[in-house]
PDB file of C-alpha atoms in Angstrom:
ATOM      1  CA  MET A   1      87.680-177.812 168.169  1.00 42.00           C
ATOM      2  CA  LYS A   2      85.220-179.075 165.570  1.00 47.00           C
ATOM      3  CA  ASN A   3      83.169-182.160 166.212  1.00 53.00           C
ATOM      4  CA  PHE A   4      83.482-184.881 163.632  1.00 53.00           C
ATOM      5  CA  PHE A   5      81.793-188.049 162.432  1.00 58.00           C
ATOM      6  CA  LEU A   6      83.860-191.215 162.098  1.00 59.00           C
ATOM      7  CA  ILE A   7      82.233-193.084 159.221  1.00 60.00           C
ATOM      8  CA  SER A   8      82.880-196.530 157.794  1.00 57.00           C
ATOM      9  CA  THR A   9      83.912-196.336 154.168  1.00 57.00           C
ATOM     10  CA  ALA A  10      83.019-198.716 151.383  1.00 54.00           C
ATOM     11  CA  VAL A  11      85.647-198.238 148.701  1.00 43.00           C
ATOM     12  CA  LEU A  12      86.818-199.783 145.474  1.00 38.00           C
ATOM     13  CA  ALA A  13      90.441-198.633 145.604  1.00 38.00           C
ATOM     14  CA  SER A  14      93.307-199.797 147.766  1.00 36.00           C
ATOM     15  CA  ASN A  15      95.136-196.480 148.064  1.00 37.00           C
ATOM     16  CA  VAL A  16      94.831-194.656 151.369  1.00 39.00           C
ATOM     17  CA  HIS A  17      95.700-191.148 150.243  1.00 43.00           C
ATOM     18  CA  GLY A  18      92.906-188.683 150.815  1.00 47.00           C
ATOM     19  CA  TRP A  19      93.048-186.658 147.656  1.00 47.00           C
ATOM     20  CA  ILE A  20      94.554-188.082 144.470  1.00 41.00           C
ATOM     21  CA  SER A  21      95.577-191.454 143.097  1.00 37.00           C
ATOM     22  CA  THR A  22      99.058-191.880 141.674  1.00 31.00           C
ATOM     23  CA  SER A  23      98.069-195.008 139.744  1.00 33.00           C
ATOM     24  CA  THR A  24      97.924-194.559 135.973  1.00 32.00           C
ATOM     25  CA  THR A  25      96.131-197.902 135.702  1.00 32.00           C
ATOM     26  CA  ARG A  26      93.382-196.600 137.923  1.00 35.00           C
ATOM     27  CA  MET A  27      93.110-193.458 135.808  1.00 32.00           C
ATOM     28  CA  SER A  28      92.539-195.427 132.622  1.00 30.00           C
ATOM     29  CA  SER A  29      89.880-197.602 134.218  1.00 31.00           C
ATOM     30  CA  SER A  30      88.162-194.472 135.561  1.00 36.00           C
ATOM     31  CA  SER A  31      88.088-192.894 132.131  1.00 37.00           C
ATOM     32  CA  ALA A  32      86.600-196.026 130.637  1.00 35.00           C
ATOM     33  CA  LEU A  33      83.876-196.165 133.284  1.00 41.00           C
ATOM     34  CA  SER A  34      82.974-192.492 133.044  1.00 42.00           C
ATOM     35  CA  MET A  35      82.750-192.631 129.247  1.00 41.00           C
ATOM     36  CA  SER A  36      80.945-195.918 128.776  1.00 43.00           C
ATOM     37  CA  SER A  37      78.887-198.085 131.089  1.00 46.00           C
ATOM     38  CA  ILE A  38      78.105-195.691 133.924  1.00 53.00           C
ATOM     39  CA  SER A  39      77.473-192.691 131.679  1.00 48.00           C
ATOM     40  CA  ALA A  40      74.397-194.096 129.936  1.00 66.00           C
ATOM     41  CA  ALA A  41      71.726-193.571 132.612  1.00 80.00           C
ATOM     42  CA  GLY A  42      70.809-190.466 134.583  1.00 88.00           C
ATOM     43  CA  ASN A  43      72.708-187.225 135.046  1.00 90.00           C
ATOM     44  CA  VAL A  44      76.120-186.391 136.433  1.00 90.00           C
ATOM     45  CA  HIS A  45      76.905-183.149 138.270  1.00 92.00           C
ATOM     46  CA  GLY A  46      75.857-180.094 136.253  1.00 87.00           C
ATOM     47  CA  GLN A  47      73.578-181.881 133.783  1.00 87.00           C
ATOM     48  CA  ASN A  48      69.879-180.954 133.469  1.00 86.00           C
ATOM     49  CA  SER A  49      69.949-178.740 136.574  1.00 86.00           C
ATOM     50  CA  CYS A  50      71.240-181.607 138.743  1.00 90.00           C
ATOM     51  CA  PHE A  51      73.910-180.523 141.217  1.00 91.00           C
ATOM     52  CA  LEU A  52      75.731-182.496 143.896  1.00 91.00           C
ATOM     53  CA  PRO A  53      75.856-180.959 147.410  1.00 87.00           C
ATOM     54  CA  LEU A  54      79.528-180.007 147.048  1.00 87.00           C
ATOM     55  CA  GLU A  55      81.690-178.350 149.662  1.00 83.00           C
ATOM     56  CA  GLN A  56      85.326-177.668 148.879  1.00 85.00           C
ATOM     57  CA  VAL A  57      87.761-177.294 151.730  1.00 81.00           C
ATOM     58  CA  ASP A  58      90.356-174.521 151.447  1.00 82.00           C
ATOM     59  CA  GLN A  59      94.124-174.400 151.748  1.00 83.00           C
ATOM     60  CA  ASP A  60      93.885-173.689 155.493  1.00 82.00           C
ATOM     61  CA  TYR A  61      91.662-176.698 156.244  1.00 81.00           C
ATOM     62  CA  TYR A  62      92.774-178.967 159.087  1.00 81.00           C
ATOM     63  CA  ALA A  63      91.247-182.405 158.626  1.00 76.00           C
ATOM     64  CA  SER A  64      90.052-184.241 161.715  1.00 76.00           C
ATOM     65  CA  ARG A  65      92.891-186.541 162.687  1.00 71.00           C
ATOM     66  CA  ILE A  66      92.285-190.273 163.083  1.00 67.00           C
ATOM     67  CA  VAL A  67      94.170-191.612 166.113  1.00 67.00           C
ATOM     68  CA  GLN A  68      94.217-195.177 167.391  1.00 67.00           C
ATOM     69  CA  ILE A  69      93.088-195.997 170.941  1.00 68.00           C
ATOM     70  CA  ALA A  70      95.634-197.824 173.116  1.00 75.00           C
ATOM     71  CA  GLY A  71      93.292-198.852 175.933  1.00 67.00           C
ATOM     72  CA  MET A  72      91.485-197.781 179.123  1.00 69.00           C
ATOM     73  CA  TYR A  73      93.144-196.134 182.119  1.00 71.00           C
ATOM     74  CA  PRO A  74      93.579-197.341 184.799  1.00 69.00           C
ATOM     75  CA  GLY A  75      94.562-200.727 183.502  1.00 74.00           C
ATOM     76  CA  VAL A  76      96.315-199.872 180.234  1.00 69.00           C
ATOM     77  CA  THR A  77      99.806-201.362 179.966  1.00 75.00           C
ATOM     78  CA  LYS A  78     103.090-200.151 178.531  1.00 80.00           C
ATOM     79  CA  GLU A  79     102.880-202.848 175.863  1.00 83.00           C
ATOM     80  CA  GLU A  80      99.410-201.708 174.802  1.00 79.00           C
ATOM     81  CA  ILE A  81     100.528-198.072 174.582  1.00 77.00           C
ATOM     82  CA  ASN A  82     103.561-199.024 172.500  1.00 77.00           C
ATOM     83  CA  SER A  83     101.673-201.467 170.281  1.00 83.00           C
ATOM     84  CA  VAL A  84      99.474-198.979 168.435  1.00 76.00           C
ATOM     85  CA  THR A  85     100.742-197.202 165.350  1.00 75.00           C
ATOM     86  CA  SER A  86     100.323-193.598 164.281  1.00 69.00           C
ATOM     87  CA  GLU A  87     100.229-191.934 160.889  1.00 73.00           C
ATOM     88  CA  PRO A  88     101.415-188.433 159.972  1.00 74.00           C
ATOM     89  CA  PRO A  89      98.728-185.767 159.571  1.00 77.00           C
ATOM     90  CA  PRO A  90      97.449-185.177 156.035  1.00 80.00           C
ATOM     91  CA  PRO A  91      98.682-182.114 154.114  1.00 83.00           C
ATOM     92  CA  MET A  92      96.743-178.889 154.610  1.00 84.00           C
ATOM     93  CA  GLY A  93      93.566-178.845 152.547  1.00 84.00           C
ATOM     94  CA  GLN A  94      93.446-182.634 152.278  1.00 84.00           C
ATOM     95  CA  TRP A  95      92.495-185.630 154.420  1.00 78.00           C
ATOM     96  CA  SER A  96      93.487-189.244 155.028  1.00 77.00           C
ATOM     97  CA  TYR A  97      91.768-192.601 155.432  1.00 73.00           C
ATOM     98  CA  GLU A  98      92.353-195.383 157.934  1.00 73.00           C
ATOM     99  CA  PHE A  99      92.158-199.047 156.962  1.00 71.00           C
ATOM    100  CA  THR A 100      92.456-201.560 159.775  1.00 68.00           C
ATOM    101  CA  ASP A 101      93.380-204.315 157.321  1.00 67.00           C
ATOM    102  CA  PRO A 102      94.755-202.912 154.050  1.00 60.00           C
ATOM    103  CA  ASP A 103      95.206-206.429 152.675  1.00 67.00           C
ATOM    104  CA  GLY A 104      91.661-207.509 153.469  1.00 64.00           C
ATOM    105  CA  SER A 105      88.208-206.224 152.588  1.00 62.00           C
ATOM    106  CA  GLN A 106      88.437-202.560 151.637  1.00 58.00           C
ATOM    107  CA  VAL A 107      86.418-201.105 154.493  1.00 65.00           C
ATOM    108  CA  GLY A 108      87.946-198.372 156.623  1.00 74.00           C
ATOM    109  CA  THR A 109      87.099-195.132 158.375  1.00 79.00           C
ATOM    110  CA  VAL A 110      87.366-191.443 157.637  1.00 81.00           C
ATOM    111  CA  ALA A 111      86.495-188.425 159.785  1.00 81.00           C
ATOM    112  CA  ILE A 112      83.664-186.229 158.489  1.00 82.00           C
ATOM    113  CA  PRO A 113      83.570-182.674 159.935  1.00 81.00           C
ATOM    114  CA  GLY A 114      80.680-182.132 162.304  1.00 75.00           C
ATOM    115  CA  SER A 115      77.621-180.406 160.810  1.00 81.00           C
ATOM    116  CA  ASN A 116      73.839-180.580 160.786  1.00 85.00           C
ATOM    117  CA  ILE A 117      74.016-182.674 157.624  1.00 87.00           C
ATOM    118  CA  ALA A 118      76.327-185.247 159.217  1.00 85.00           C
ATOM    119  CA  SER A 119      74.369-185.277 162.471  1.00 80.00           C
ATOM    120  CA  THR A 120      70.998-185.890 160.814  1.00 88.00           C
ATOM    121  CA  CYS A 121      72.289-188.583 158.445  1.00 88.00           C
ATOM    122  CA  GLU A 122      70.363-191.557 159.842  1.00 90.00           C
ATOM    123  CA  ASP A 123      72.279-194.502 158.354  1.00 89.00           C
ATOM    124  CA  PRO A 124      75.550-193.080 156.983  1.00 89.00           C
ATOM    125  CA  VAL A 125      78.220-194.639 154.833  1.00 89.00           C
ATOM    126  CA  VAL A 126      80.986-192.959 152.843  1.00 91.00           C
ATOM    127  CA  LEU A 127      81.932-193.709 149.256  1.00 90.00           C
ATOM    128  CA  ILE A 128      85.288-192.532 147.940  1.00 88.00           C
ATOM    129  CA  CYS A 129      84.430-191.421 144.409  1.00 88.00           C
ATOM    130  CA  GLU A 130      86.648-190.313 141.562  1.00 89.00           C
ATOM    131  CA  HIS A 131      85.674-186.848 140.369  1.00 91.00           C
ATOM    132  CA  PHE A 132      85.539-187.957 136.726  1.00 90.00           C
ATOM    133  CA  ALA A 133      82.824-190.505 137.497  1.00 89.00           C
ATOM    134  CA  LEU A 134      80.613-187.878 139.172  1.00 91.00           C
ATOM    135  CA  GLY A 135      81.096-185.217 136.521  1.00 91.00           C
ATOM    136  CA  VAL A 136      82.677-182.764 138.960  1.00 91.00           C
ATOM    137  CA  GLU A 137      84.925-180.327 137.118  1.00 90.00           C
ATOM    138  CA  LEU A 138      88.352-179.643 138.585  1.00 90.00           C
ATOM    139  CA  PRO A 139      91.361-177.846 137.044  1.00 89.00           C
ATOM    140  CA  GLU A 140      92.378-179.304 133.675  1.00 88.00           C
ATOM    141  CA  GLU A 141      95.952-179.881 134.830  1.00 89.00           C
ATOM    142  CA  LEU A 142      94.686-182.661 137.121  1.00 87.00           C
ATOM    143  CA  LYS A 143      95.061-185.675 134.826  1.00 87.00           C
ATOM    144  CA  ASP A 144      94.658-188.332 137.525  1.00 90.00           C
ATOM    145  CA  PRO A 145      91.372-188.950 139.348  1.00 89.00           C
ATOM    146  CA  VAL A 146      90.858-186.970 142.545  1.00 91.00           C
ATOM    147  CA  ASP A 147      89.138-188.658 145.486  1.00 88.00           C
ATOM    148  CA  LEU A 148      85.945-186.987 146.721  1.00 90.00           C
ATOM    149  CA  LEU A 149      84.239-188.001 149.977  1.00 89.00           C
ATOM    150  CA  VAL A 150      80.567-188.782 149.333  1.00 90.00           C
ATOM    151  CA  LEU A 151      78.321-189.133 152.397  1.00 91.00           C
ATOM    152  CA  VAL A 152      75.352-191.408 151.670  1.00 92.00           C
ATOM    153  CA  ASP A 153      72.271-191.907 153.857  1.00 92.00           C
ATOM    154  CA  ARG A 154      71.109-195.490 153.376  1.00 92.00           C
ATOM    155  CA  ALA A 155      67.889-194.779 155.297  1.00 92.00           C
ATOM    156  CA  LYS A 156      66.706-192.726 152.312  1.00 93.00           C
ATOM    157  CA  ASN A 157      65.952-195.343 149.691  1.00 92.00           C
ATOM    158  CA  GLY A 158      63.005-193.820 147.856  1.00 95.00           C
ATOM    159  CA  PHE A 159      63.015-191.811 144.634  1.00 97.00           C
ATOM    160  CA  ALA A 160      63.459-188.041 144.590  1.00 94.00           C
ATOM    161  CA  GLU A 161      63.533-185.849 141.501  1.00 94.00           C
ATOM    162  CA  ARG A 162      67.026-184.613 140.563  1.00 92.00           C
ATOM    163  CA  LYS A 163      68.411-185.895 143.861  1.00 94.00           C
ATOM    164  CA  PHE A 164      71.669-187.812 143.507  1.00 94.00           C
ATOM    165  CA  LEU A 165      70.954-191.443 144.274  1.00 92.00           C
ATOM    166  CA  VAL A 166      73.159-194.487 144.764  1.00 93.00           C
ATOM    167  CA  VAL A 167      71.549-197.152 142.591  1.00 91.00           C
ATOM    168  CA  ASP A 168      72.446-200.814 142.120  1.00 91.00           C
ATOM    169  CA  VAL A 169      71.775-201.696 138.479  1.00 90.00           C
ATOM    170  CA  PRO A 170      71.571-205.384 137.479  1.00 90.00           C
ATOM    171  CA  GLY A 171      74.451-206.320 135.197  1.00 88.00           C
ATOM    172  CA  GLU A 172      76.148-202.958 135.679  1.00 87.00           C
ATOM    173  CA  GLY A 173      76.715-202.487 139.402  1.00 89.00           C
ATOM    174  CA  VAL A 174      76.461-199.374 141.541  1.00 92.00           C
ATOM    175  CA  ILE A 175      76.034-195.971 139.906  1.00 89.00           C
ATOM    176  CA  VAL A 176      75.670-192.486 141.416  1.00 92.00           C
ATOM    177  CA  ARG A 177      73.240-190.475 139.304  1.00 93.00           C
ATOM    178  CA  ALA A 178      70.332-188.039 139.438  1.00 94.00           C
ATOM    179  CA  PHE A 179      67.116-188.620 137.502  1.00 94.00           C
ATOM    180  CA  SER A 180      64.323-186.289 136.464  1.00 93.00           C
ATOM    181  CA  THR A 181      61.724-189.069 136.680  1.00 94.00           C
ATOM    182  CA  LYS A 182      61.623-192.496 138.289  1.00 95.00           C
ATOM    183  CA  ASP A 183      61.141-194.085 134.872  1.00 95.00           C
ATOM    184  CA  GLU A 184      64.673-193.007 133.908  1.00 95.00           C
ATOM    185  CA  ILE A 185      66.189-195.402 136.460  1.00 94.00           C
ATOM    186  CA  PRO A 186      67.479-198.496 134.618  1.00 93.00           C
ATOM    187  CA  THR A 187      65.179-201.519 134.789  1.00 94.00           C
ATOM    188  CA  GLY A 188      65.579-203.423 138.035  1.00 94.00           C
ATOM    189  CA  GLY A 189      67.633-200.657 139.641  1.00 93.00           C
ATOM    190  CA  GLU A 190      67.537-200.607 143.457  1.00 93.00           C
ATOM    191  CA  ILE A 191      68.020-197.311 145.306  1.00 93.00           C
ATOM    192  CA  LEU A 192      70.577-197.874 148.075  1.00 94.00           C
ATOM    193  CA  GLY A 193      70.644-194.328 149.452  1.00 92.00           C
ATOM    194  CA  TRP A 194      70.809-190.591 148.776  1.00 93.00           C
ATOM    195  CA  VAL A 195      73.930-188.434 148.496  1.00 93.00           C
ATOM    196  CA  ASP A 196      73.782-185.925 151.361  1.00 93.00           C
ATOM    197  CA  TYR A 197      77.226-184.314 151.112  1.00 91.00           C
ATOM    198  CA  VAL A 198      80.314-184.299 148.882  1.00 93.00           C
ATOM    199  CA  GLN A 199      83.662-183.026 150.153  1.00 91.00           C
ATOM    200  CA  VAL A 200      86.203-181.749 147.621  1.00 91.00           C
ATOM    201  CA  PRO A 201      89.858-181.374 148.648  1.00 90.00           C
ATOM    202  CA  TRP A 202      91.982-178.308 148.073  1.00 87.00           C
ATOM    203  CA  LEU A 203      95.023-179.006 145.895  1.00 87.00           C
ATOM    204  CA  PRO A 204      97.966-176.719 145.148  1.00 85.00           C
ATOM    205  CA  CYS A 205      96.888-176.211 141.516  1.00 85.00           C
ATOM    206  CA  MET A 206      93.557-174.726 142.632  1.00 82.00           C
ATOM    207  CA  GLN A 207      92.818-171.066 143.227  1.00 70.00           C
ATOM    208  CA  LYS A 208      93.078-169.774 146.774  1.00 66.00           C
ATOM    209  CA  SER A 209      89.915-169.353 148.813  1.00 58.00           C
ATOM    210  CA  LYS A 210      88.283-165.933 149.161  1.00 59.00           C
ATOM    211  CA  THR A 211      90.463-163.297 150.771  1.00 56.00           C
ATOM    212  CA  GLY A 212      88.461-160.127 150.153  1.00 56.00           C
ATOM    213  CA  PHE A 213      90.613-159.199 147.168  1.00 49.00           C
ATOM    214  CA  MET A 214      88.915-159.634 143.792  1.00 46.00           C
ATOM    215  CA  GLU A 215      92.008-161.044 142.103  1.00 45.00           C
ATOM    216  CA  ASP A 216      92.152-163.901 144.621  1.00 46.00           C
ATOM    217  CA  ASN A 217      88.452-164.737 144.716  1.00 46.00           C
ATOM    218  CA  GLU A 218      88.221-167.379 142.004  1.00 46.00           C
ATOM    219  CA  SER A 219      87.058-170.897 142.838  1.00 49.00           C
ATOM    220  CA  PHE A 220      88.247-174.114 141.210  1.00 44.00           C
ATOM    221  CA  GLY A 221      85.112-174.177 139.064  1.00 42.00           C
ATOM    222  CA  GLY A 222      85.833-170.843 137.406  1.00 37.00           C
TER     223      GLY A 222
END
């Protein structure tokens, strides 16, 4: 069984589905952001030889399951065992989030599959990013924003050429962009971390993963 990282998530949305938002309001706000304020500085995925470290899961992907802990044995009681709740597993090729207080501050957890990247991430945090905002191309039939898991290492807060950075820009807020030179960062921008890993879900409208047959070996990116 794969190891996994359980990472706190800092998110801007209240939905807890691990792949796509069903909110049309959220879609319109995403489009406005991606086309106006956050698009002015730096590069999104695929621009000027800047590429996010993407990994797309396939249709046979089993996400690490988040399960609540009832207590310690010996000593755990019937009431404690019965008091915890459980959620159904996410659909194949997708994942789910866990929010301890959905009505409070939007900080929760999500399981990141174990890897060298996850293990060496010194000060990790996850952002749940809409694919439009990052410039990641997905099938055109997806009209609503798709959630991507973005693993950020906050210990890396210096500049790196064409590395995707999480930057806090005065008067604009947080942006995720890559820059060819440090001078391209908006004035007063503070680097909060580097993007180490981006996980893309598999959705039914996407092509199947590689099977060995040429007709099946097309990725979502074409």
